Amino acid sequence: MKALLTVNVLFWLCASYAYADHNEEVERFIIAGQTATYDCPKSDITPALDRHLANHDLAKGQKDRLSLIKSHSLICVGQYHHAQDILDTLLNDNSIDKESALYAGAVYQVGFILDVQENPKRCEYYAEAQDLARDRYSDIYLSAQLGLITVCNQDTTDISVKLGKLYALLERFVEIGDVAAIAHIHNNIGLLYGSIGQNELAAEQYLKSYYMGLEVYTTSNQLATLISAVSANMASGDFVAAKQNIEIFRQANVEVNTPLTNAWLHYAESRYYFRLEEYENLRNSLLKLHFYLPKVSSTIIHRNAKLYAIALCIYDDDASCVNAFLTQQEQMSDSEHKRFLAKRDYLWVMSQAYFYTKNIEKAEKTFRLYAKLSNQQILDQQRSGRVLGVANLHGQITSLENELLEQESQKYRSIVMLTAAFILLLAGVYFFVVKRYIRRVSTDTLTGLLNERAVITLMRRLPQAQTSRTNALAVIEISHIRRITAKYGHIAAERALQAASVSLRKVTREEDIIGRLGNDQFVVCLRNIDESLALESFERVQNALDDTQFISRASQQESIESQLSVYLSTEGLSDIDDVLADMRGSFTNEDA
């Protein structure tokens, strides 16, 4: 009996040690597998993750944390339904601490899934995640905050306020030097620009996020911002840039090769060929896309893949396919149909389908809706362009508010001794902020020149030139910025623009107006000058730019390529907006 008891004790001790060792192994795995909300777990952890989750002897707390990593991994490969099931189990478990990072992370992930599905309830989850993570879980707090700013309260919050908040966040994280967060914020700025139709600006932000993300993100997460850049390129009609970025995506995807990234690649190609009406290429892309569709739960990709297939049916003269599609659409509920009517591609395909079936009345009605939506988007884009300068101002105000709040929190430490000093400090801050505000609201942060808003305002106020003199204007375009970005990255492109701005300063006078227009253009305005002198000055400008070089990569220099357009006027420049529009339209796209 004693021998049996001894054996049992030894068995229990061995089992306890084995269990303890296993728990330590799992704990190390959890710590290694956890990633920030705006990144993705490494794909190679999946087998070990599933093995640990299958262990029935696992401690509950560890199982819950492993489950959250699992749902995060599933989201990153587009398996939203499976991830949602895991998250529902976690959120409905009353034993989980509602103040824990686990619970806050689960709430945020649900919000993200609803966001991908364009479900308005996403805002409720983002708001809850932000409250749960405030002052405790910085990555969850930032992601939830960005979600609220970018996709929530669109009808009640001025877009300039939203952009101002994003740029204020960007400034804060640039000071900290958090590259991953900076890339994440650039992505959300791109989303917001895209939502107001400023697709060129959106693509620029997505590419900044992509190239910065190369330093800090897992490869699969890097591609998410690159595919967004491709979509923005196509939305702006820049199909050359779209094709270039699709090829960059294809090369990067060789290492990733997940169902989601493959679906993104072939979806982007299908959309590209659909827009260009290259139907044979569209057919090949759709064949590849349909192989991955069952493995991806993206309603947008599934919906548009069906639309592109119908475009092929029309091209193939497949009447039964087109009629079946129209029948299916006419059987949709009013709410479903209303949601689809906000999509340009849908209206285009529907009008083509009705025209193909000789239902001219419905074809005309649908095409009128398409034209109305297109015109409305153009008007919205024009309206939104007016608030972009205001957004920069709001960002500075928000930044100032944060500074004042920090100072306010410190003053109570010694209110008696610091009263006089605090009053002096407030006066100093006031004058500092006014000076800083005037400088920043009119300065391009990359080149230090006047920004577009400031330089146009100055030129608009120019008086009429004196007799025998002229107001001379030159718009200069650095014509290969996209190629530099595609080949060397955005930092090299920024160096090129900075080098160009330095050359412009060297060959112009103090009284000349110099500024940056848009992404890759500059303007030089010579006030009240002799016409021959003006032309000589612009020739010096062109020669200086031709001789300008920048560092494209370590120990390698390249020359600037530029185009110049000149305008002379003896009158003032009160119509400067129209003048600039004509001058900018005269450039040829050498990047193409």
Coordinates of N, CA, C and O in Angstrom, one line a residue, residues 98-100 103-104 107-108 123-137 140-142 144-145 148:
K98 N -13.4 42.8 -17.8 CA -13.7 43.9 -18.8 C -12.7 45.0 -18.8 O -12.8 45.9 -19.7
E99 N -11.8 45.1 -17.9 CA -10.8 46.1 -17.9 C -9.5 45.7 -18.5 O -8.5 46.4 -18.6
S100 N -9.4 44.4 -18.9 CA -8.2 43.8 -19.4 C -7.9 44.2 -20.8 O -8.8 44.6 -21.6
Y103 N -9.9 42.0 -23.3 CA -11.2 42.4 -23.6 C -11.2 43.6 -24.6 O -12.0 43.7 -25.6
A104 N -10.4 44.6 -24.3 CA -10.3 45.8 -25.1 C -9.9 45.5 -26.5 O -10.4 46.0 -27.5
V107 N -12.8 43.9 -28.4 CA -13.8 44.9 -28.8 C -13.3 45.6 -30.1 O -14.0 45.8 -31.0
Y108 N -12.0 46.0 -30.1 CA -11.5 46.7 -31.2 C -11.5 45.8 -32.5 O -11.9 46.3 -33.6
C123 N -18.7 52.0 -35.3 CA -18.4 53.1 -34.5 C -18.6 52.9 -33.0 O -17.9 53.4 -32.2
E124 N -19.7 52.1 -32.7 CA -20.0 51.8 -31.3 C -18.8 51.0 -30.7 O -18.4 51.2 -29.6
Y125 N -18.2 50.0 -31.5 CA -17.1 49.2 -31.0 C -15.9 50.0 -30.9 O -15.1 49.9 -29.9
Y126 N -15.6 50.9 -31.9 CA -14.4 51.8 -31.8 C -14.5 52.7 -30.6 O -13.5 52.9 -29.9
A127 N -15.7 53.2 -30.3 CA -15.8 54.1 -29.1 C -15.6 53.4 -27.8 O -14.9 53.9 -26.9
E128 N -16.1 52.2 -27.7 CA -16.0 51.4 -26.5 C -14.5 51.0 -26.4 O -13.9 51.1 -25.2
A129 N -13.8 50.6 -27.5 CA -12.4 50.2 -27.4 C -11.6 51.4 -27.0 O -10.6 51.2 -26.2
Q130 N -11.9 52.5 -27.5 CA -11.1 53.7 -27.1 C -11.3 54.0 -25.6 O -10.3 54.3 -24.9
D131 N -12.5 53.9 -25.1 CA -12.7 54.2 -23.6 C -12.0 53.1 -22.8 O -11.4 53.4 -21.7
L132 N -12.0 51.9 -23.2 CA -11.4 50.8 -22.4 C -9.9 50.9 -22.4 O -9.2 50.6 -21.5
A133 N -9.3 51.4 -23.6 CA -7.8 51.5 -23.7 C -7.2 52.8 -23.3 O -6.0 52.8 -23.1
R134 N -8.0 53.8 -23.0 CA -7.5 55.1 -22.7 C -6.5 55.0 -21.5 O -6.8 54.5 -20.5
D135 N -5.3 55.6 -21.8 CA -4.2 55.7 -20.7 C -3.7 54.3 -20.3 O -3.0 54.3 -19.3
R136 N -4.0 53.3 -21.0 CA -3.6 51.9 -20.6 C -3.0 51.1 -21.7 O -1.8 50.6 -21.6
Y137 N -3.7 51.0 -22.8 CA -3.2 50.1 -23.9 C -3.1 51.0 -25.2 O -4.0 51.2 -25.9
I140 N -4.1 49.9 -28.9 CA -5.5 49.7 -29.1 C -6.2 51.1 -29.1 O -7.1 51.4 -29.9
Y141 N -5.7 52.0 -28.2 CA -6.3 53.3 -28.1 C -6.1 54.1 -29.4 O -7.0 54.7 -29.9
L142 N -4.8 54.0 -30.0 CA -4.6 54.8 -31.2 C -5.4 54.2 -32.3 O -6.0 55.0 -33.1
A144 N -8.3 52.6 -32.3 CA -9.7 52.9 -32.1 C -9.9 54.4 -32.4 O -10.9 54.8 -33.0
Q145 N -9.0 55.2 -31.9 CA -9.1 56.7 -32.1 C -9.1 57.0 -33.6 O -9.9 57.8 -34.1
L148 N -12.4 56.0 -35.2 CA -13.5 57.0 -34.9 C -13.3 58.2 -35.8 O -14.3 58.8 -36.3

